């Protein structure tokens, strides 16, 4: 399915600006990783508990966190 092929890179790209913002704010890479991971987990929990038919994905958390780290060179 074409949507699945776009989902992984989309999850990475979506969090790149967060990493850039945290870099400008002077946040270290380890803290960026933890903040991005926490934010992503919160998103996944909202999807799991509040959006019918959605499931939480550890893969999404990993990809989102990776995106934030890419955004913070």
Tab-separated table of N, CA, C and O in Angstrom:
chain	number	residue	atom	x	y	z
A	1	UNK	N	0.842	-1.178	0.000
A	1	UNK	CA	0.000	0.000	0.000
A	1	UNK	C	0.889	1.244	0.000
A	1	UNK	O	1.851	1.341	0.744
A	2	UNK	N	0.575	2.225	-0.801
A	2	UNK	CA	1.374	3.434	-0.935
A	2	UNK	C	1.439	4.251	0.346
A	2	UNK	O	2.427	4.917	0.613
A	3	UNK	N	0.388	4.180	1.140
A	3	UNK	CA	0.378	4.945	2.386
A	3	UNK	C	1.426	4.415	3.358
A	3	UNK	O	2.076	5.185	4.053
A	4	UNK	N	1.610	3.101	3.421
A	4	UNK	CA	2.603	2.509	4.310
A	4	UNK	C	4.015	2.942	3.920
A	4	UNK	O	4.861	3.156	4.785
A	5	UNK	N	4.250	3.081	2.621
A	5	UNK	CA	5.569	3.487	2.141
A	5	UNK	C	5.894	4.926	2.543
A	5	UNK	O	7.050	5.282	2.709
A	6	UNK	N	4.882	5.750	2.692
A	6	UNK	CA	5.084	7.149	3.079
A	6	UNK	C	5.092	7.351	4.585
A	6	UNK	O	5.588	8.371	5.071
A	7	UNK	N	4.573	6.404	5.326
A	7	UNK	CA	4.430	6.586	6.762
A	7	UNK	C	5.772	6.692	7.475
A	7	UNK	O	5.956	7.599	8.296
A	8	UNK	N	6.706	5.807	7.197
A	8	UNK	CA	7.988	5.832	7.900
A	8	UNK	C	8.758	7.124	7.632
A	8	UNK	O	9.138	7.818	8.581
A	9	UNK	N	8.994	7.491	6.367
A	9	UNK	CA	9.695	8.759	6.156
A	9	UNK	C	8.889	9.960	6.664
A	9	UNK	O	9.459	10.939	7.143
A	10	UNK	N	7.578	9.872	6.606
A	10	UNK	CA	6.735	10.948	7.106
A	10	UNK	C	6.904	11.154	8.603
A	10	UNK	O	6.946	12.288	9.084
A	11	UNK	N	7.004	10.055	9.349
A	11	UNK	CA	7.217	10.159	10.793
A	11	UNK	C	8.551	10.810	11.109
A	11	UNK	O	8.653	11.605	12.039
A	12	UNK	N	9.572	10.495	10.342
A	12	UNK	CA	10.887	11.114	10.557
A	12	UNK	C	10.802	12.605	10.237
A	12	UNK	O	11.197	13.454	11.048
A	13	UNK	N	10.288	12.939	9.068
A	13	UNK	CA	10.235	14.337	8.611
A	13	UNK	C	9.386	15.197	9.556
A	13	UNK	O	9.720	16.353	9.826
A	14	UNK	N	8.325	14.628	10.083
A	14	UNK	CA	7.423	15.368	10.962
A	14	UNK	C	8.127	15.905	12.207
A	14	UNK	O	7.794	16.969	12.709
A	15	UNK	N	9.124	15.192	12.698
A	15	UNK	CA	9.786	15.586	13.942
A	15	UNK	C	11.099	16.341	13.731
A	15	UNK	O	11.702	16.801	14.709
A	16	UNK	N	11.547	16.492	12.498
A	16	UNK	CA	12.778	17.243	12.238
A	16	UNK	C	12.677	18.684	12.759
A	16	UNK	O	13.612	19.168	13.421
A	17	UNK	N	11.579	19.397	12.527
A	17	UNK	CA	11.488	20.769	13.061
A	17	UNK	C	11.578	20.823	14.593
A	17	UNK	O	12.143	21.774	15.141
A	18	UNK	N	11.044	19.837	15.265
A	18	UNK	CA	11.149	19.805	16.730
A	18	UNK	C	12.610	19.751	17.147
A	18	UNK	O	13.034	20.480	18.048
A	19	UNK	N	13.385	18.904	16.500
A	19	UNK	CA	14.808	18.813	16.809
A	19	UNK	C	15.519	20.126	16.544
A	19	UNK	O	16.367	20.561	17.336
A	20	UNK	N	15.185	20.780	15.435
A	20	UNK	CA	15.787	22.075	15.115
A	20	UNK	C	15.431	23.130	16.139
A	20	UNK	O	16.291	23.910	16.573
A	21	UNK	N	14.175	23.151	16.550
A	21	UNK	CA	13.737	24.111	17.555
A	21	UNK	C	14.474	23.884	18.877
A	21	UNK	O	14.926	24.834	19.520
A	22	UNK	N	14.586	22.625	19.283
A	22	UNK	CA	15.269	22.324	20.544
A	22	UNK	C	16.754	22.678	20.464
A	22	UNK	O	17.344	23.105	21.449
A	23	UNK	N	17.340	22.535	19.277
A	23	UNK	CA	18.749	22.927	19.075
A	23	UNK	C	18.906	24.428	19.277
A	23	UNK	O	19.795	24.884	19.982
A	24	UNK	N	18.029	25.201	18.645
A	24	UNK	CA	18.062	26.664	18.771
A	24	UNK	C	17.833	27.071	20.230
A	24	UNK	O	18.422	28.044	20.710
A	25	UNK	N	17.010	26.310	20.940
A	25	UNK	CA	16.728	26.596	22.343
A	25	UNK	C	17.862	26.172	23.273
A	25	UNK	O	17.796	26.396	24.475
A	26	UNK	N	18.898	25.547	22.696
A	26	UNK	CA	20.062	25.159	23.494
A	26	UNK	C	19.920	23.837	24.232
A	26	UNK	O	20.673	23.557	25.160
A	27	UNK	N	18.980	23.020	23.805
A	27	UNK	CA	18.763	21.722	24.441
A	27	UNK	C	19.767	20.713	23.886
A	27	UNK	O	19.974	20.627	22.678
A	28	UNK	N	20.382	19.927	24.757
A	28	UNK	CA	21.382	18.940	24.349
A	28	UNK	C	20.737	17.791	23.571
A	28	UNK	O	19.520	17.569	23.650
A	29	UNK	N	21.566	17.050	22.838
A	29	UNK	CA	21.062	15.895	22.074
A	29	UNK	C	20.409	14.848	22.977
A	29	UNK	O	19.335	14.341	22.658
A	30	UNK	N	21.033	14.488	24.117
A	30	UNK	CA	20.362	13.488	24.970
A	30	UNK	C	18.996	13.972	25.477
A	30	UNK	O	18.035	13.197	25.507
A	31	UNK	N	18.908	15.241	25.849
A	31	UNK	CA	17.617	15.764	26.311
A	31	UNK	C	16.629	15.849	25.162
A	31	UNK	O	15.435	15.607	25.343
A	32	UNK	N	17.118	16.199	23.971
A	32	UNK	CA	16.249	16.215	22.789
A	32	UNK	C	15.669	14.834	22.549
A	32	UNK	O	14.479	14.683	22.279
A	33	UNK	N	16.508	13.820	22.659
A	33	UNK	CA	16.047	12.455	22.455
A	33	UNK	C	14.950	12.114	23.466
A	33	UNK	O	13.900	11.574	23.099
A	34	UNK	N	15.170	12.450	24.727
A	34	UNK	CA	14.181	12.134	25.758
A	34	UNK	C	12.890	12.926	25.573
A	34	UNK	O	11.791	12.373	25.717
A	35	UNK	N	12.998	14.205	25.243
A	35	UNK	CA	11.807	15.025	25.031
A	35	UNK	C	11.011	14.550	23.819
A	35	UNK	O	9.775	14.460	23.874
A	36	UNK	N	11.702	14.260	22.732
A	36	UNK	CA	11.019	13.778	21.530
A	36	UNK	C	10.350	12.437	21.779
A	36	UNK	O	9.219	12.207	21.338
A	37	UNK	N	11.044	11.568	22.503
A	37	UNK	CA	10.475	10.258	22.815
A	37	UNK	C	9.227	10.414	23.688
A	37	UNK	O	8.195	9.786	23.432
A	38	UNK	N	9.310	11.280	24.704
A	38	UNK	CA	8.159	11.493	25.589
A	38	UNK	C	6.978	12.080	24.820
A	38	UNK	O	5.830	11.657	25.009
A	39	UNK	N	7.249	13.051	23.942
A	39	UNK	CA	6.192	13.665	23.143
A	39	UNK	C	5.558	12.639	22.213
A	39	UNK	O	4.330	12.561	22.078
A	40	UNK	N	6.384	11.820	21.605
A	40	UNK	CA	5.883	10.795	20.695
A	40	UNK	C	5.052	9.752	21.436
A	40	UNK	O	4.000	9.319	20.953
A	41	UNK	N	5.509	9.351	22.611
A	41	UNK	CA	4.742	8.392	23.419
A	41	UNK	C	3.395	8.990	23.799
A	41	UNK	O	2.371	8.304	23.759
A	42	UNK	N	3.383	10.275	24.139
A	42	UNK	CA	2.118	10.942	24.471
A	42	UNK	C	1.168	10.908	23.276
A	42	UNK	O	-0.034	10.641	23.439
A	43	UNK	N	1.699	11.178	22.087
A	43	UNK	CA	0.870	11.127	20.874
A	43	UNK	C	0.307	9.720	20.672
A	43	UNK	O	-0.874	9.540	20.366
A	44	UNK	N	1.160	8.721	20.834
A	44	UNK	CA	0.714	7.337	20.649
A	44	UNK	C	-0.341	6.954	21.682
A	44	UNK	O	-1.294	6.236	21.363
A	45	UNK	N	-0.199	7.444	22.909
A	45	UNK	CA	-1.202	7.149	23.944
A	45	UNK	C	-2.541	7.791	23.611
A	45	UNK	O	-3.590	7.171	23.801
A	46	UNK	N	-2.505	9.014	23.105
A	46	UNK	CA	-3.741	9.682	22.690
A	46	UNK	C	-4.409	8.884	21.577
A	46	UNK	O	-5.624	8.641	21.605
A	47	UNK	N	-3.614	8.464	20.601
A	47	UNK	CA	-4.174	7.665	19.502
A	47	UNK	C	-4.794	6.378	20.033
A	47	UNK	O	-5.876	5.978	19.602
A	48	UNK	N	-4.107	5.722	20.952
A	48	UNK	CA	-4.578	4.432	21.461
A	48	UNK	C	-5.856	4.569	22.290
A	48	UNK	O	-6.797	3.796	22.130
A	49	UNK	N	-5.879	5.575	23.172
A	49	UNK	CA	-6.998	5.697	24.101
A	49	UNK	C	-8.156	6.528	23.593
A	49	UNK	O	-9.297	6.336	24.016
A	50	UNK	N	-7.908	7.480	22.701
A	50	UNK	CA	-8.966	8.418	22.319
A	50	UNK	C	-9.464	8.303	20.884
A	50	UNK	O	-10.525	8.824	20.566
A	51	UNK	N	-8.697	7.659	20.016
A	51	UNK	CA	-9.109	7.576	18.621
A	51	UNK	C	-9.469	6.126	18.299
A	51	UNK	O	-8.594	5.259	18.250
A	52	UNK	N	-10.738	5.894	18.098
A	52	UNK	CA	-11.214	4.538	17.840
A	52	UNK	C	-10.596	3.999	16.553
A	52	UNK	O	-10.532	4.684	15.536
A	53	UNK	N	-10.127	2.762	16.613
A	53	UNK	CA	-9.562	2.117	15.444
A	53	UNK	C	-8.076	2.375	15.246
A	53	UNK	O	-7.483	1.852	14.315
A	54	UNK	N	-7.469	3.191	16.093
A	54	UNK	CA	-6.036	3.470	15.988
A	54	UNK	C	-5.298	2.631	17.016
A	54	UNK	O	-5.809	2.315	18.074
A	55	UNK	N	-4.085	2.282	16.704
A	55	UNK	CA	-3.269	1.534	17.647
A	55	UNK	C	-1.962	2.284	17.886
A	55	UNK	O	-1.542	3.096	17.064
A	56	UNK	N	-1.335	2.001	19.008
A	56	UNK	CA	-0.050	2.608	19.326
A	56	UNK	C	1.052	1.809	18.634
A	56	UNK	O	0.927	0.605	18.437
A	57	UNK	N	2.128	2.490	18.262
A	57	UNK	CA	3.207	1.827	17.545
A	57	UNK	C	4.563	2.249	18.111
A	57	UNK	O	4.887	3.432	18.128
A	58	UNK	N	5.317	1.255	18.571
A	58	UNK	CA	6.675	1.559	19.039
A	58	UNK	C	7.546	2.005	17.871
A	58	UNK	O	8.451	2.814	18.042
A	59	UNK	N	7.255	1.512	16.684
A	59	UNK	CA	7.996	1.929	15.495
A	59	UNK	C	7.843	3.417	15.235
A	59	UNK	O	8.803	4.101	14.868
A	60	UNK	N	6.640	3.935	15.441
A	60	UNK	CA	6.407	5.370	15.272
A	60	UNK	C	7.232	6.175	16.275
A	60	UNK	O	7.792	7.208	15.940
A	61	UNK	N	7.298	5.698	17.507
A	61	UNK	CA	8.081	6.395	18.535
A	61	UNK	C	9.549	6.445	18.121
A	61	UNK	O	10.199	7.490	18.203
A	62	UNK	N	10.070	5.337	17.623
A	62	UNK	CA	11.475	5.281	17.192
A	62	UNK	C	11.707	6.218	16.016
A	62	UNK	O	12.687	6.978	15.986
A	63	UNK	N	10.814	6.190	15.031
A	63	UNK	CA	10.975	7.050	13.855
A	63	UNK	C	10.834	8.529	14.209
A	63	UNK	O	11.600	9.366	13.714
A	64	UNK	N	9.886	8.865	15.066
A	64	UNK	CA	9.714	10.252	15.476
A	64	UNK	C	10.945	10.757	16.228
A	64	UNK	O	11.420	11.872	15.985
A	65	UNK	N	11.457	9.944	17.133
A	65	UNK	CA	12.652	10.321	17.893
A	65	UNK	C	13.840	10.491	16.960
A	65	UNK	O	14.627	11.452	17.100
A	66	UNK	N	13.966	9.610	15.995
A	66	UNK	CA	15.037	9.733	14.999
A	66	UNK	C	14.919	11.050	14.236
A	66	UNK	O	15.916	11.729	14.007
A	67	UNK	N	13.713	11.422	13.862
A	67	UNK	CA	13.495	12.678	13.159
A	67	UNK	C	13.962	13.859	13.981
A	67	UNK	O	14.603	14.784	13.456
A	68	UNK	N	13.651	13.874	15.268
A	68	UNK	CA	14.083	14.984	16.124
A	68	UNK	C	15.608	15.038	16.201
A	68	UNK	O	16.197	16.120	16.180
A	69	UNK	N	16.250	13.895	16.241
A	69	UNK	CA	17.717	13.865	16.298
A	69	UNK	C	18.329	14.321	14.968
A	69	UNK	O	19.356	14.985	14.955
A	70	UNK	N	17.693	13.986	13.866
A	70	UNK	CA	18.154	14.448	12.547
A	70	UNK	C	18.047	15.972	12.484
A	70	UNK	O	18.913	16.641	11.920
A	71	UNK	N	17.016	16.521	13.076
A	71	UNK	CA	16.810	17.963	13.062
A	71	UNK	C	17.750	18.735	13.963
A	71	UNK	O	17.831	19.943	13.908
A	72	UNK	N	18.482	18.015	14.794
A	72	UNK	CA	19.436	18.664	15.704
A	72	UNK	C	20.837	18.164	15.387
A	72	UNK	O	21.379	17.307	16.062
A	73	UNK	N	21.463	18.761	14.351
A	73	UNK	CA	22.794	18.273	13.945
A	73	UNK	C	23.869	18.559	14.980
A	73	UNK	O	23.741	19.397	15.809
